[in-house]
C-alpha cells in the first residue's frame, strides 16, 4: 500500500476524534493567559493543534512521539549511510508509522517523478539581481510555481472539504521534491561562478542535494541529518505558524510555504545559526586565532556577560536541557571532524558556558540550542556563505510545515482569526486608572 493510501486510512481514523472533541467537549477550558502573554507574542498560550511534533521541555522535540535518537535509529537508511532517507521521514511525519525500507524507497521514486523544476523558475532566478538575498530567491522560486497548484485548480472546480487534503498532499509532495534542486541552483549560480550541477536521478533527496551542491560524501549524510533535524518544532514557531495561518485561508501550498520561508528569514528565527557561527569565529580570532585555553575562554565569556551581551546559541524559550538537535550534530562532529579547530572551540564553550550561565543566574536555560553547532558543520564542508544557511533551514522546515497543512485540510481546520484587544482594555483589566 502506497503512502497516499496509508495516509487516507490515517485521516479517516482521525477525523472522528476531532469531531468528537468539537461537538462534545468544545467548551472545556485549556487554561488561562496573562497580559504579559497577550502583549508578548502569545508565548505559551495553547491555541494550535498538531500531531506532527511536540516540544518537550526536558526531552526536546518529538516527531510523531519519537525522540531524535529514536528517529535516527528506527527510520530506514540508504545502504552504507548513517542517517535516514528524508523521503522515509516524510512518510513518517505524514502517517506516524515508521516505514519499511521498501516503503521509503517507494517515496524516493515518487519524489524523483515529481522533481523536475519548470524552466521558467530558473529563468526568473537568473533575471534577479545576483546580489539579491538567497532567501528572496528561494521564496520567489516557490511562489512563482503557484501556477502549478493542484489545490488551486481543485478549489476553482468546486471545493469539497472532505477531499481537500488530497490536492494539498499532491502540491506539498510536488513542491518538496523540487526544493533540493532549487536551493542548490541558487547556491551554484550565486556563489560558485554560475556553475549549476545537473540532478542525478539515481540519488535520494539528501544524496542528490549534496551532489548538486558539489560537495562530496559524507556531506550527503549531513544533508539528511540537517533536513530532518530542522523539519519541525511544534506549530507555534514563526515559519510553521505562518505557513499554517496562510493555508487556513485555503491558500495552496505554494502561497503558504513561500510565506513561511519569509518568516524563517527573520534574524530572530532562521538567521540565528549564521549569527552564532560568526560569533564563534570572532571568539576564535580574539583569543589568538587558535583553540584557547579554558581559562582564557572562561574570562572571555564572563566579560561578554558583564558587558550586557549574551552568549549566542545558548538558551531556549521552551527547552530546559541541551537541545537534542545540538547533541545529534555534536555526535556527527565527534565522528567526522574531531580535530577541526572551530569544533574544538564549540566543544569547549559547551564545557564551560552552562556553568557560567548558571552562576550568572539570568538565563532560564543555560544549555545550547541547535544553532550553537549547525553552522560549524557547514563551514567545515566549504559552505562558507552565511546567507545561504537559512535556505538550508528552509528546505528542512518545508518537511514539517507541508505535512502540517496537509493534515490541516484533512481535519478541516477553520481559518485562523484570533481576537485582538486595545491597550485601554488591558489597562481596564489590570485596574489601571
Short mmCIF file of C-alpha atoms in Angstrom, two decimals:
data_model
loop_
_atom_site.label_atom_id
_atom_site.label_comp_id
_atom_site.label_asym_id
_atom_site.label_seq_id
_atom_site.Cartn_x
_atom_site.Cartn_y
_atom_site.Cartn_z
CA UNK A 1 0.00 0.00 0.00
CA UNK A 2 1.43 3.38 -1.05
CA UNK A 3 1.96 6.44 1.14
CA UNK A 4 -1.16 8.26 -0.05
CA UNK A 5 -3.37 5.23 0.62
CA UNK A 6 -1.88 4.78 4.10
CA UNK A 7 -2.39 8.49 4.77
CA UNK A 8 -6.06 8.25 3.73
CA UNK A 9 -6.60 5.44 6.24
CA UNK A 10 -4.95 7.54 8.97
CA UNK A 11 -7.11 10.57 8.11
CA UNK A 12 -10.34 8.56 8.08
CA UNK A 13 -9.48 7.16 11.52
CA UNK A 14 -8.51 10.55 12.96
CA UNK A 15 -11.43 12.68 11.80
CA UNK A 16 -13.95 11.27 14.35
CA UNK A 17 -11.56 12.21 17.18
CA UNK A 18 -11.54 15.88 16.15
CA UNK A 19 -15.29 15.88 15.52
CA UNK A 20 -15.98 14.44 18.98
CA UNK A 21 -13.74 16.98 20.69
CA UNK A 22 -15.52 19.85 18.95
CA UNK A 23 -19.08 18.61 19.43
CA UNK A 24 -18.90 17.12 22.93
CA UNK A 25 -16.02 18.91 24.61
CA UNK A 26 -15.72 22.21 22.78
CA UNK A 27 -16.34 24.28 25.93
CA UNK A 28 -13.66 22.60 28.06
CA UNK A 29 -11.04 25.20 29.07
CA UNK A 30 -7.41 24.57 28.23
CA UNK A 31 -6.09 27.26 30.58
CA UNK A 32 -5.81 30.97 31.17
CA UNK A 33 -3.46 33.57 29.77
CA UNK A 34 -1.96 36.81 31.08
CA UNK A 35 -1.50 40.36 29.88
CA UNK A 36 2.21 39.57 29.52
CA UNK A 37 1.41 36.70 27.15
CA UNK A 38 -1.02 38.84 25.18
CA UNK A 39 1.49 41.65 24.65
CA UNK A 40 4.47 39.28 24.44
CA UNK A 41 3.55 37.42 21.28
CA UNK A 42 1.18 34.81 22.70
CA UNK A 43 4.04 32.79 24.17
CA UNK A 44 2.82 29.68 25.94
CA UNK A 45 -0.85 30.11 25.03
CA UNK A 46 -2.22 26.74 23.92
CA UNK A 47 -4.10 27.63 20.76
CA UNK A 48 -2.71 25.41 17.99
CA UNK A 49 -3.09 21.70 17.28
CA UNK A 50 -0.54 19.48 15.56
CA UNK A 51 0.33 15.80 15.84
CA UNK A 52 3.45 16.15 13.70
CA UNK A 53 5.78 17.24 16.50
CA UNK A 54 5.78 18.30 20.14
CA UNK A 55 8.45 20.21 22.04
CA UNK A 56 9.01 18.66 25.45
CA UNK A 57 10.95 20.95 27.83
CA UNK A 58 13.04 18.06 29.12
CA UNK A 59 13.29 15.73 26.11
CA UNK A 60 13.35 18.20 23.25
CA UNK A 61 11.46 17.76 20.03
CA UNK A 62 9.46 14.59 19.49
CA UNK A 63 8.50 13.78 15.94
CA UNK A 64 5.28 11.76 15.98
CA UNK A 65 6.12 10.68 19.53
CA UNK A 66 9.72 9.63 18.83
CA UNK A 67 12.77 11.44 20.15
CA UNK A 68 15.54 12.46 17.76
CA UNK A 69 17.77 9.49 18.70
CA UNK A 70 14.82 7.15 18.16
CA UNK A 71 14.07 8.69 14.76
CA UNK A 72 17.68 8.34 13.66
CA UNK A 73 17.79 4.73 14.85
CA UNK A 74 14.42 3.45 13.64
CA UNK A 75 13.96 5.02 10.20
CA UNK A 76 15.45 3.19 7.20
CA UNK A 77 18.74 4.44 5.76
CA UNK A 78 20.37 4.22 2.34
CA UNK A 79 22.92 1.42 2.14
CA UNK A 80 26.15 2.32 3.89
CA UNK A 81 24.84 5.60 5.31
CA UNK A 82 24.42 6.74 8.91
CA UNK A 83 21.27 8.85 8.55
CA UNK A 84 17.75 8.07 7.32
CA UNK A 85 16.15 8.76 3.97
CA UNK A 86 14.50 12.19 4.01
CA UNK A 87 11.74 10.58 1.93
CA UNK A 88 11.16 7.96 4.63
CA UNK A 89 10.98 10.74 7.20
CA UNK A 90 8.27 12.43 5.07
CA UNK A 91 6.31 9.17 5.16
CA UNK A 92 6.75 9.08 8.93
CA UNK A 93 5.68 12.70 9.50
CA UNK A 94 2.53 12.20 7.44
CA UNK A 95 1.43 8.87 8.87
CA UNK A 96 3.12 8.39 12.24
CA UNK A 97 4.28 4.96 11.01
CA UNK A 98 7.94 4.07 10.70
CA UNK A 99 8.22 2.95 7.06
CA UNK A 100 9.99 -0.16 5.92
CA UNK A 101 12.96 0.35 3.65
CA UNK A 102 10.79 -0.68 0.69
CA UNK A 103 8.17 1.91 1.62
CA UNK A 104 10.84 4.60 1.98
CA UNK A 105 12.33 3.71 -1.38
CA UNK A 106 8.88 3.87 -2.96
CA UNK A 107 8.67 7.51 -1.78
CA UNK A 108 12.20 8.08 -3.14
CA UNK A 109 10.95 7.04 -6.57
CA UNK A 110 7.80 9.15 -6.21
CA UNK A 111 9.92 12.21 -5.40
CA UNK A 112 12.10 11.59 -8.45
CA UNK A 113 9.00 11.54 -10.66
CA UNK A 114 7.95 14.94 -9.25
CA UNK A 115 11.37 16.62 -9.03
CA UNK A 116 11.56 18.33 -12.44
CA UNK A 117 11.74 22.09 -11.86
CA UNK A 118 9.98 24.15 -14.56
CA UNK A 119 12.40 26.10 -16.75
CA UNK A 120 10.62 29.38 -16.03
CA UNK A 121 11.75 29.09 -12.38
CA UNK A 122 15.39 29.14 -13.47
CA UNK A 123 14.65 31.97 -15.92
CA UNK A 124 13.17 34.09 -13.14
CA UNK A 125 16.05 33.33 -10.78
CA UNK A 126 18.54 34.33 -13.45
CA UNK A 127 16.67 37.59 -14.07
CA UNK A 128 17.04 38.61 -10.43
CA UNK A 129 20.00 40.75 -9.28
CA UNK A 130 22.86 38.47 -8.27
CA UNK A 131 23.28 40.36 -5.01
CA UNK A 132 19.68 39.51 -4.02
CA UNK A 133 19.50 37.61 -0.74
CA UNK A 134 19.23 33.85 -1.40
CA UNK A 135 16.11 33.64 0.78
CA UNK A 136 14.39 36.16 -1.52
CA UNK A 137 15.33 33.96 -4.45
CA UNK A 138 14.16 30.81 -2.66
CA UNK A 139 10.82 32.32 -1.63
CA UNK A 140 10.25 33.75 -5.11
CA UNK A 141 11.01 30.41 -6.79
CA UNK A 142 8.44 28.70 -4.57
CA UNK A 143 5.80 31.37 -5.10
CA UNK A 144 6.18 31.57 -8.89
CA UNK A 145 5.31 27.87 -9.16
CA UNK A 146 1.83 28.59 -7.75
CA UNK A 147 0.51 28.27 -11.30
CA UNK A 148 1.20 24.52 -10.95
CA UNK A 149 -1.07 24.18 -7.89
CA UNK A 150 -3.47 21.26 -7.99
CA UNK A 151 -5.18 22.55 -4.86
CA UNK A 152 -5.99 25.88 -6.53
CA UNK A 153 -7.46 24.07 -9.53
CA UNK A 154 -9.42 21.80 -7.17
CA UNK A 155 -10.86 24.80 -5.32
CA UNK A 156 -11.82 26.58 -8.52
CA UNK A 157 -13.56 23.48 -9.86
CA UNK A 158 -15.77 23.05 -6.77
CA UNK A 159 -14.34 22.74 -3.28
CA UNK A 160 -15.04 19.57 -1.28
CA UNK A 161 -13.92 19.85 2.35
CA UNK A 162 -13.68 16.07 2.81
CA UNK A 163 -11.22 15.53 -0.02
CA UNK A 164 -9.31 18.83 0.15
CA UNK A 165 -6.33 17.08 1.73
CA UNK A 166 -5.64 15.13 -1.46
CA UNK A 167 -4.68 18.06 -3.73
CA UNK A 168 -2.86 19.65 -0.77
CA UNK A 169 -0.89 16.42 -0.38
CA UNK A 170 -0.12 16.44 -4.11
CA UNK A 171 1.01 20.08 -4.03
CA UNK A 172 3.11 19.51 -0.92
CA UNK A 173 4.84 16.46 -2.35
CA UNK A 174 5.36 18.12 -5.75
CA UNK A 175 6.87 21.17 -4.09
CA UNK A 176 9.03 19.31 -1.59
CA UNK A 177 10.54 17.13 -4.30
CA UNK A 178 11.70 20.23 -6.22
CA UNK A 179 13.28 22.13 -3.33
CA UNK A 180 16.74 20.48 -3.36
CA UNK A 181 17.39 21.43 -6.97
CA UNK A 182 16.05 24.97 -6.50
CA UNK A 183 18.21 25.52 -3.41
CA UNK A 184 21.34 24.04 -4.98
CA UNK A 185 20.80 26.03 -8.20
CA UNK A 186 20.61 29.28 -6.23
CA UNK A 187 23.82 28.37 -4.41
CA UNK A 188 25.82 27.43 -7.51
CA UNK A 189 24.51 30.39 -9.53
CA UNK A 190 25.13 32.94 -6.82
CA UNK A 191 28.30 31.73 -5.10
CA UNK A 192 30.07 29.28 -7.41
CA UNK A 193 30.59 31.23 -10.60
CA UNK A 194 27.20 30.36 -12.10
CA UNK A 195 28.02 26.66 -12.45
CA UNK A 196 24.83 24.70 -11.69
CA UNK A 197 25.18 20.92 -11.46
CA UNK A 198 22.53 18.74 -13.06
CA UNK A 199 20.39 16.49 -10.90
CA UNK A 200 21.37 12.82 -10.57
CA UNK A 201 18.17 10.80 -10.68
CA UNK A 202 19.89 7.76 -9.20
CA UNK A 203 20.26 9.50 -5.83
CA UNK A 204 17.89 10.09 -2.95
CA UNK A 205 16.86 13.53 -1.62
CA UNK A 206 19.91 14.07 0.59
CA UNK A 207 22.39 12.46 -1.78
CA UNK A 208 21.17 14.40 -4.79
CA UNK A 209 21.23 17.68 -2.88
CA UNK A 210 24.88 17.13 -1.89
CA UNK A 211 25.69 16.19 -5.50
CA UNK A 212 24.05 19.34 -6.90
CA UNK A 213 25.83 21.46 -4.29
CA UNK A 214 29.13 19.97 -5.50
CA UNK A 215 30.11 18.63 -2.07
CA UNK A 216 31.36 15.06 -1.76
CA UNK A 217 30.25 12.43 0.78
CA UNK A 218 29.78 12.30 3.69
CA UNK A 219 28.06 15.65 3.11
CA UNK A 220 25.09 13.67 1.81
CA UNK A 221 24.61 12.41 5.37
CA UNK A 222 24.98 15.96 6.67
CA UNK A 223 22.10 16.93 4.39
CA UNK A 224 19.89 14.06 5.56
CA UNK A 225 20.64 14.85 9.20
CA UNK A 226 20.24 18.61 8.80
CA UNK A 227 16.92 18.45 6.94
CA UNK A 228 15.43 16.02 9.46
CA UNK A 229 16.62 17.98 12.50
CA UNK A 230 15.26 21.26 11.15
CA UNK A 231 11.97 19.90 9.82
CA UNK A 232 9.56 20.94 12.57
CA UNK A 233 9.47 22.41 16.06
CA UNK A 234 5.81 22.44 17.05
CA UNK A 235 3.41 24.77 15.26
CA UNK A 236 4.00 28.00 17.18
CA UNK A 237 7.35 28.98 15.69
CA UNK A 238 7.18 31.72 13.06
CA UNK A 239 7.75 29.63 9.91
CA UNK A 240 5.38 26.85 10.97
CA UNK A 241 2.70 29.19 12.26
CA UNK A 242 2.88 31.45 9.20
CA UNK A 243 2.54 28.51 6.82
CA UNK A 244 -0.44 27.22 8.81
CA UNK A 245 -2.02 30.68 9.04
CA UNK A 246 -1.83 31.35 5.31
CA UNK A 247 -3.09 27.85 4.48
CA UNK A 248 -6.03 28.36 6.87
CA UNK A 249 -7.39 30.85 4.33
CA UNK A 250 -7.42 27.94 1.85
CA UNK A 251 -4.33 29.27 0.15
CA UNK A 252 -2.38 26.50 -1.55
CA UNK A 253 0.98 25.08 -0.51
CA UNK A 254 2.94 27.44 -2.77
CA UNK A 255 1.49 30.60 -1.25
CA UNK A 256 1.72 29.14 2.23
CA UNK A 257 5.29 27.82 2.15
CA UNK A 258 6.60 30.97 0.49
CA UNK A 259 5.09 32.99 3.35
CA UNK A 260 6.61 30.64 5.93
CA UNK A 261 10.03 30.97 4.28
CA UNK A 262 9.75 34.75 4.55
CA UNK A 263 9.19 34.37 8.28
CA UNK A 264 12.12 31.99 8.56
CA UNK A 265 14.36 34.67 7.07
CA UNK A 266 13.98 36.85 10.16
CA UNK A 267 17.01 37.34 12.43
CA UNK A 268 15.06 36.09 15.47
CA UNK A 269 14.25 32.81 13.69
CA UNK A 270 16.23 31.03 10.98
CA UNK A 271 19.01 33.57 10.76
CA UNK A 272 20.31 32.70 14.21
CA UNK A 273 22.64 29.88 13.13
CA UNK A 274 24.77 32.13 10.94
CA UNK A 275 24.94 34.73 13.72
CA UNK A 276 26.19 32.10 16.15
CA UNK A 277 28.86 30.90 13.72
CA UNK A 278 30.04 34.45 13.21
CA UNK A 279 30.32 34.90 16.97
CA UNK A 280 32.27 31.63 17.39
CA UNK A 281 34.71 32.73 14.69
CA UNK A 282 35.04 36.08 16.42
CA UNK A 283 35.85 34.33 19.71
CA UNK A 284 38.47 32.25 17.91
CA UNK A 285 40.15 35.32 16.40
CA UNK A 286 40.00 37.45 19.54
CA UNK A 287 41.62 34.67 21.53
CA UNK A 288 44.62 34.42 19.25
CA UNK A 289 43.39 32.62 16.13
CA UNK A 290 43.76 29.27 17.82
CA UNK A 291 41.92 26.99 20.22
CA UNK A 292 42.03 28.94 23.50
CA UNK A 293 42.75 27.62 26.95
CA UNK A 294 39.74 27.05 29.17
CA UNK A 295 40.91 29.84 31.45
CA UNK A 296 41.01 32.34 28.59
CA UNK A 297 37.62 31.21 27.32
CA UNK A 298 36.04 31.46 30.77
CA UNK A 299 37.32 35.01 31.14
CA UNK A 300 36.08 35.93 27.67
CA UNK A 301 32.57 34.56 28.38
CA UNK A 302 32.37 36.36 31.72
CA UNK A 303 33.48 39.59 30.06
CA UNK A 304 30.79 39.07 27.44
CA UNK A 305 28.04 38.68 30.04
CA UNK A 306 29.29 41.57 32.20
CA UNK A 307 29.19 43.84 29.16
CA UNK A 308 25.46 43.15 28.87
CA UNK A 309 25.80 40.88 25.83
CA UNK A 310 24.63 37.28 25.60
CA UNK A 311 26.31 34.01 24.69
CA UNK A 312 24.73 33.24 21.28
CA UNK A 313 23.33 29.76 20.80
CA UNK A 314 22.62 29.25 24.49
CA UNK A 315 19.13 29.31 25.94
CA UNK A 316 15.74 28.35 24.54
CA UNK A 317 12.20 29.56 25.12
CA UNK A 318 10.91 26.08 25.97
CA UNK A 319 13.80 23.64 26.43
CA UNK A 320 15.37 23.19 29.84
CA UNK A 321 18.23 20.91 28.79
CA UNK A 322 20.73 20.59 25.94
CA UNK A 323 18.84 20.66 22.67
CA UNK A 324 18.87 17.10 21.25
CA UNK A 325 19.37 18.63 17.80
CA UNK A 326 22.63 20.09 19.12
CA UNK A 327 23.59 16.69 20.53
CA UNK A 328 22.89 14.91 17.24
CA UNK A 329 25.12 17.30 15.31
CA UNK A 330 27.79 17.14 18.01
CA UNK A 331 27.91 13.36 17.63
CA UNK A 332 28.42 13.79 13.89
CA UNK A 333 31.30 16.21 14.50
CA UNK A 334 32.91 13.89 17.04
CA UNK A 335 32.94 11.17 14.37
CA UNK A 336 33.87 13.13 11.23
CA UNK A 337 35.66 16.33 12.29
CA UNK A 338 37.01 15.85 15.82
CA UNK A 339 40.22 17.80 15.08
CA UNK A 340 38.57 20.80 13.43
CA UNK A 341 39.58 23.86 15.43
CA UNK A 342 36.20 25.60 15.27
CA UNK A 343 34.55 22.42 16.53
CA UNK A 344 37.05 22.31 19.37
CA UNK A 345 36.06 25.86 20.31
CA UNK A 346 32.37 24.87 20.17
CA UNK A 347 33.10 21.86 22.40
CA UNK A 348 34.99 23.97 24.91
CA UNK A 349 32.17 26.53 25.04
CA UNK A 350 29.82 23.61 25.73
CA UNK A 351 32.03 22.50 28.60
CA UNK A 352 32.21 25.87 30.33
CA UNK A 353 29.26 28.06 29.24
CA UNK A 354 26.42 26.26 31.10
CA UNK A 355 28.22 26.57 34.44
CA UNK A 356 28.97 30.26 33.82
CA UNK A 357 25.38 30.96 32.85
CA UNK A 358 24.09 29.15 35.92
CA UNK A 359 26.40 31.16 38.15
CA UNK A 360 25.42 34.35 36.33
CA UNK A 361 21.83 33.49 37.18
CA UNK A 362 19.88 35.34 34.49
CA UNK A 363 19.44 32.59 31.89
CA UNK A 364 16.36 30.37 32.30
CA UNK A 365 18.11 27.70 30.27
CA UNK A 366 21.93 27.61 30.31
CA UNK A 367 22.16 24.85 27.70
CA UNK A 368 22.94 25.08 23.97
CA UNK A 369 20.29 25.07 21.28
CA UNK A 370 20.57 23.78 17.71
CA UNK A 371 22.17 26.99 16.42
CA UNK A 372 25.22 26.58 18.67
CA UNK A 373 26.50 23.74 16.45
CA UNK A 374 25.00 23.68 12.98
CA UNK A 375 26.99 26.43 11.23
CA UNK A 376 30.33 24.84 12.13
CA UNK A 377 29.50 21.71 10.13
CA UNK A 378 28.53 23.68 7.03
CA UNK A 379 31.71 25.76 7.28
CA UNK A 380 33.85 22.62 7.57
CA UNK A 381 32.50 21.30 4.27
CA UNK A 382 33.27 24.54 2.47
CA UNK A 383 29.82 26.07 2.62
CA UNK A 384 31.12 29.37 3.96
CA UNK A 385 28.41 31.68 2.61
CA UNK A 386 26.47 32.66 5.73
CA UNK A 387 23.44 33.99 3.88
CA UNK A 388 22.74 30.57 2.40
CA UNK A 389 22.38 28.81 5.75
CA UNK A 390 18.76 29.89 6.12
CA UNK A 391 17.95 28.36 2.73
CA UNK A 392 19.24 25.03 4.08
CA UNK A 393 16.99 25.53 7.09
CA UNK A 394 14.10 26.29 4.74
CA UNK A 395 14.46 23.04 2.78
CA UNK A 396 14.28 21.11 6.05
CA UNK A 397 11.47 23.17 7.56
CA UNK A 398 9.35 22.51 4.47
CA UNK A 399 9.02 18.87 5.54
CA UNK A 400 7.22 19.70 8.76
CA UNK A 401 5.08 22.61 7.64
CA UNK A 402 3.87 20.87 4.47
CA UNK A 403 2.95 17.77 6.47
CA UNK A 404 1.05 20.03 8.85
CA UNK A 405 -1.01 21.84 6.24
CA UNK A 406 -1.89 18.53 4.58
CA UNK A 407 -3.38 17.43 7.90
CA UNK A 408 -4.99 20.88 8.38
CA UNK A 409 -7.05 20.24 5.27
CA UNK A 410 -7.68 16.61 6.21
CA UNK A 411 -9.25 17.69 9.51
CA UNK A 412 -10.99 20.73 8.09
CA UNK A 413 -9.42 23.27 10.42
CA UNK A 414 -11.03 26.70 10.27
CA UNK A 415 -9.47 29.93 9.12
CA UNK A 416 -7.34 31.33 11.94
CA UNK A 417 -8.77 34.55 13.35
CA UNK A 418 -7.80 35.33 16.96
CA UNK A 419 -9.47 38.27 18.71
CA UNK A 420 -7.44 41.38 19.50
CA UNK A 421 -7.94 43.91 22.28
CA UNK A 422 -6.91 47.53 22.80
CA UNK A 423 -4.33 48.80 25.27
CA UNK A 424 -7.16 50.58 27.09
CA UNK A 425 -8.96 47.24 27.53
CA UNK A 426 -5.83 45.72 29.07
CA UNK A 427 -5.45 48.70 31.39
CA UNK A 428 -9.07 48.27 32.47
CA UNK A 429 -8.48 44.58 33.23
CA UNK A 430 -5.34 45.47 35.16
CA UNK A 431 -7.18 48.12 37.17
CA UNK A 432 -5.03 50.98 35.87
CA UNK A 433 -6.80 54.34 36.24
#
